[in-house]
Amino acid sequence: MTTWRDHIDVLYDAETIKRRIAELGAQITRDLAGRSPIFVGILKGSVPFFADLIRAVDLPVQCEFMGISSYGDDTESSGVVQITYDLTKTIEGQDVVLVEDIVDTGLSMQYLLASMATRRPRSVRVCTLLEKPDNARVKIPLDYVGFRIPNEFVIGYGLDYAGKYRNLPFIGVYRGPT
Ligand code: IMP
């Protein structure tokens, strides 16, 4: 019998993701030594990554979230972004690490970086679990990238298709009916 699981090919399993996040956490710990950075998770896709990443960072981290929604269909970014949930405190003069699930066209991150800049932080770094370099429409400075992937639609570990599959403990390529 065919189940929903048969439509997903595993790209990175849970163990591989865990190992890579440990590396990213160690790198961020070195780069921000002596600081108390604010990690800003971009809802909803970054939630599992955010939770694992902050625990891999050996610094007194502060946590904030921003919610954005991008107008467009399910698999293409339109670049028109709306803030649906904003930071609860000022980031002025602070070191910020933006935590995102995936940078695809880069349009969402471009908008977020512009929004951050108006709030006058001391520094802003971008940490994304995934990057699809082949699909980039704008050049975004990415400080930390978990994995660079080909231009395929991925799900799991925070990433959704039509709101589903964020709970999968691995990252997979969705090959199901659309
Ligand atoms: P961008 O603005 O094109 O960089 O798109 C960023 C957002 O598009 C991400 O935060 C995701 O919500 C969504 N997205 C882009 N590619 C994928 C994918 O392969 N799977 C799931 N969501 C994706």
XYZ file of C-alpha atoms and ligand atoms in Angstrom:
201
model
C 0.000 0.000 0.000
C 1.333 3.467 -0.916
C 1.464 5.989 1.949
C 2.357 9.694 2.102
C 5.859 8.643 3.181
C 6.513 7.051 -0.243
C 6.410 10.518 -1.864
C 9.448 11.756 0.080
C 13.114 11.027 -0.672
C 15.426 11.677 2.284
C 18.092 14.281 1.492
C 19.629 14.808 4.964
C 18.794 12.477 7.823
C 18.435 13.559 11.459
C 21.978 12.504 12.382
C 23.538 14.488 9.510
C 21.522 17.588 10.438
C 22.565 17.258 14.066
C 26.263 17.031 13.161
C 26.085 20.071 10.880
C 24.266 22.163 13.497
C 26.979 21.305 16.038
C 29.522 22.747 13.573
C 27.468 25.880 12.955
C 26.976 26.380 16.696
C 30.707 26.067 17.357
C 31.478 28.572 14.593
C 28.946 31.113 15.903
C 30.299 30.626 19.432
C 33.797 31.485 18.199
C 32.682 34.444 16.067
C 30.576 36.049 18.815
C 32.785 35.211 21.807
C 32.216 37.655 24.659
C 28.852 38.824 23.271
C 25.266 38.109 24.212
C 23.647 37.876 20.765
C 19.937 38.005 20.026
C 18.872 35.069 17.881
C 15.848 35.979 15.785
C 13.965 32.948 14.468
C 11.848 33.491 11.387
C 8.479 31.797 11.887
C 7.373 29.219 11.218
C 9.954 27.294 9.233
C 12.978 27.960 11.420
C 11.467 26.558 14.643
C 13.136 23.096 14.775
C 16.431 24.501 13.461
C 16.284 27.431 15.892
C 15.669 25.140 18.879
C 18.629 22.914 18.008
C 20.948 25.750 16.959
C 20.640 27.833 20.145
C 21.508 24.762 22.195
C 24.648 24.262 20.097
C 25.824 27.820 20.895
C 27.862 28.240 24.066
C 26.985 31.904 24.737
C 24.303 33.698 26.800
C 21.848 33.843 23.896
C 18.634 35.881 23.838
C 15.687 34.655 21.740
C 13.257 36.623 19.618
C 10.984 35.738 16.703
C 9.633 37.393 13.621
C 6.742 36.100 11.563
C 6.553 36.838 7.886
C 4.200 35.758 5.191
C 5.038 35.964 1.560
C 2.308 36.440 -0.992
C 2.403 33.948 -3.814
C 1.585 30.344 -4.524
C 2.910 27.427 -2.512
C 6.267 26.892 -4.144
C 7.321 30.295 -5.538
C 8.318 33.387 -3.576
C 6.739 36.649 -4.737
C 9.105 38.904 -2.812
C 6.161 40.801 -1.349
C 6.486 40.158 2.357
C 4.318 41.121 5.293
C 5.418 41.080 8.939
C 2.813 39.050 10.847
C 4.661 38.964 14.179
C 7.320 41.429 15.236
C 10.176 41.521 17.751
C 9.128 42.133 21.343
C 12.176 44.223 22.274
C 14.639 46.654 20.762
C 17.731 45.309 19.057
C 19.481 48.676 18.895
C 23.205 48.318 19.566
C 22.944 44.514 19.825
C 24.402 41.625 17.856
C 21.682 39.869 15.903
C 21.704 36.421 14.313
C 18.789 35.929 11.922
C 17.838 32.253 11.772
C 16.017 31.083 8.645
C 15.035 27.686 7.274
C 15.896 28.324 3.644
C 17.108 31.117 1.393
C 15.648 30.464 -2.023
C 15.270 33.572 -4.228
C 16.659 35.630 -1.327
C 13.785 38.115 -1.556
C 12.402 37.372 1.922
C 15.838 37.733 3.504
C 16.479 40.953 1.592
C 13.288 42.373 3.083
C 14.188 41.150 6.579
C 17.683 42.622 6.413
C 16.264 45.988 5.341
C 13.817 45.831 8.244
C 16.658 44.972 10.653
C 18.835 47.844 9.416
C 16.209 50.439 10.367
C 16.419 49.201 13.974
C 20.141 50.036 14.203
C 21.636 46.820 15.610
C 25.393 46.639 16.230
C 25.708 43.739 13.809
C 23.489 41.361 11.851
C 24.499 37.877 10.779
C 22.394 35.474 8.770
C 22.277 31.763 9.574
C 20.236 29.617 7.223
C 19.836 25.876 7.363
C 19.518 25.605 3.576
C 20.444 27.684 0.559
C 19.332 27.152 -3.050
C 22.054 29.124 -4.854
C 20.716 28.299 -8.345
C 17.471 30.107 -7.612
C 18.955 33.316 -6.127
C 17.468 36.507 -7.533
C 19.340 38.836 -5.202
C 22.776 38.505 -3.629
C 22.415 38.061 0.123
C 25.424 37.892 2.445
C 24.942 34.547 4.202
C 27.264 34.104 7.169
C 26.324 30.539 8.058
C 24.806 27.965 5.708
C 23.930 24.442 6.823
C 23.613 22.864 3.377
C 23.608 24.158 -0.209
C 20.986 22.251 -2.178
C 19.901 21.966 -5.804
C 16.761 23.724 -6.948
C 14.241 21.174 -5.676
C 11.317 21.593 -3.337
C 12.233 20.255 0.092
C 10.179 19.538 3.184
C 10.692 18.485 6.774
C 12.640 19.792 9.752
C 10.535 22.976 9.685
C 9.926 23.211 5.950
C 6.387 22.728 4.762
C 4.399 21.878 1.721
C 0.927 23.464 2.002
C 1.417 23.770 5.761
C 2.311 20.121 6.314
C 5.443 18.016 6.987
C 7.229 20.566 9.221
C 7.437 17.873 11.913
C 9.572 15.432 9.939
C 12.915 14.918 11.733
C 14.775 14.829 8.388
C 14.922 16.973 5.223
C 13.485 15.363 2.133
C 12.530 16.104 -1.447
C 8.785 16.187 -1.989
C 7.731 14.169 -5.033
C 4.062 13.850 -4.210
C 0.971 15.106 -5.969
C 0.715 18.907 -6.122
P 12.770 33.265 -0.730
O 12.136 34.586 -0.392
O 12.500 32.886 -2.156
O 14.227 33.189 -0.394
O 11.982 32.158 0.050
C 12.082 31.974 1.376
C 10.894 31.188 1.875
O 10.256 30.402 0.847
C 11.367 30.201 2.912
O 11.423 30.786 4.188
C 10.306 29.115 2.791
O 9.204 29.437 3.592
C 9.895 29.134 1.334
N 10.592 28.090 0.562
C 11.495 28.264 -0.423
N 11.920 27.087 -0.919
C 11.278 26.137 -0.215
C 11.322 24.697 -0.242
O 12.037 24.034 -1.021
N 10.512 24.066 0.646
C 9.720 24.727 1.519
N 9.660 26.058 1.596
C 10.437 26.771 0.732
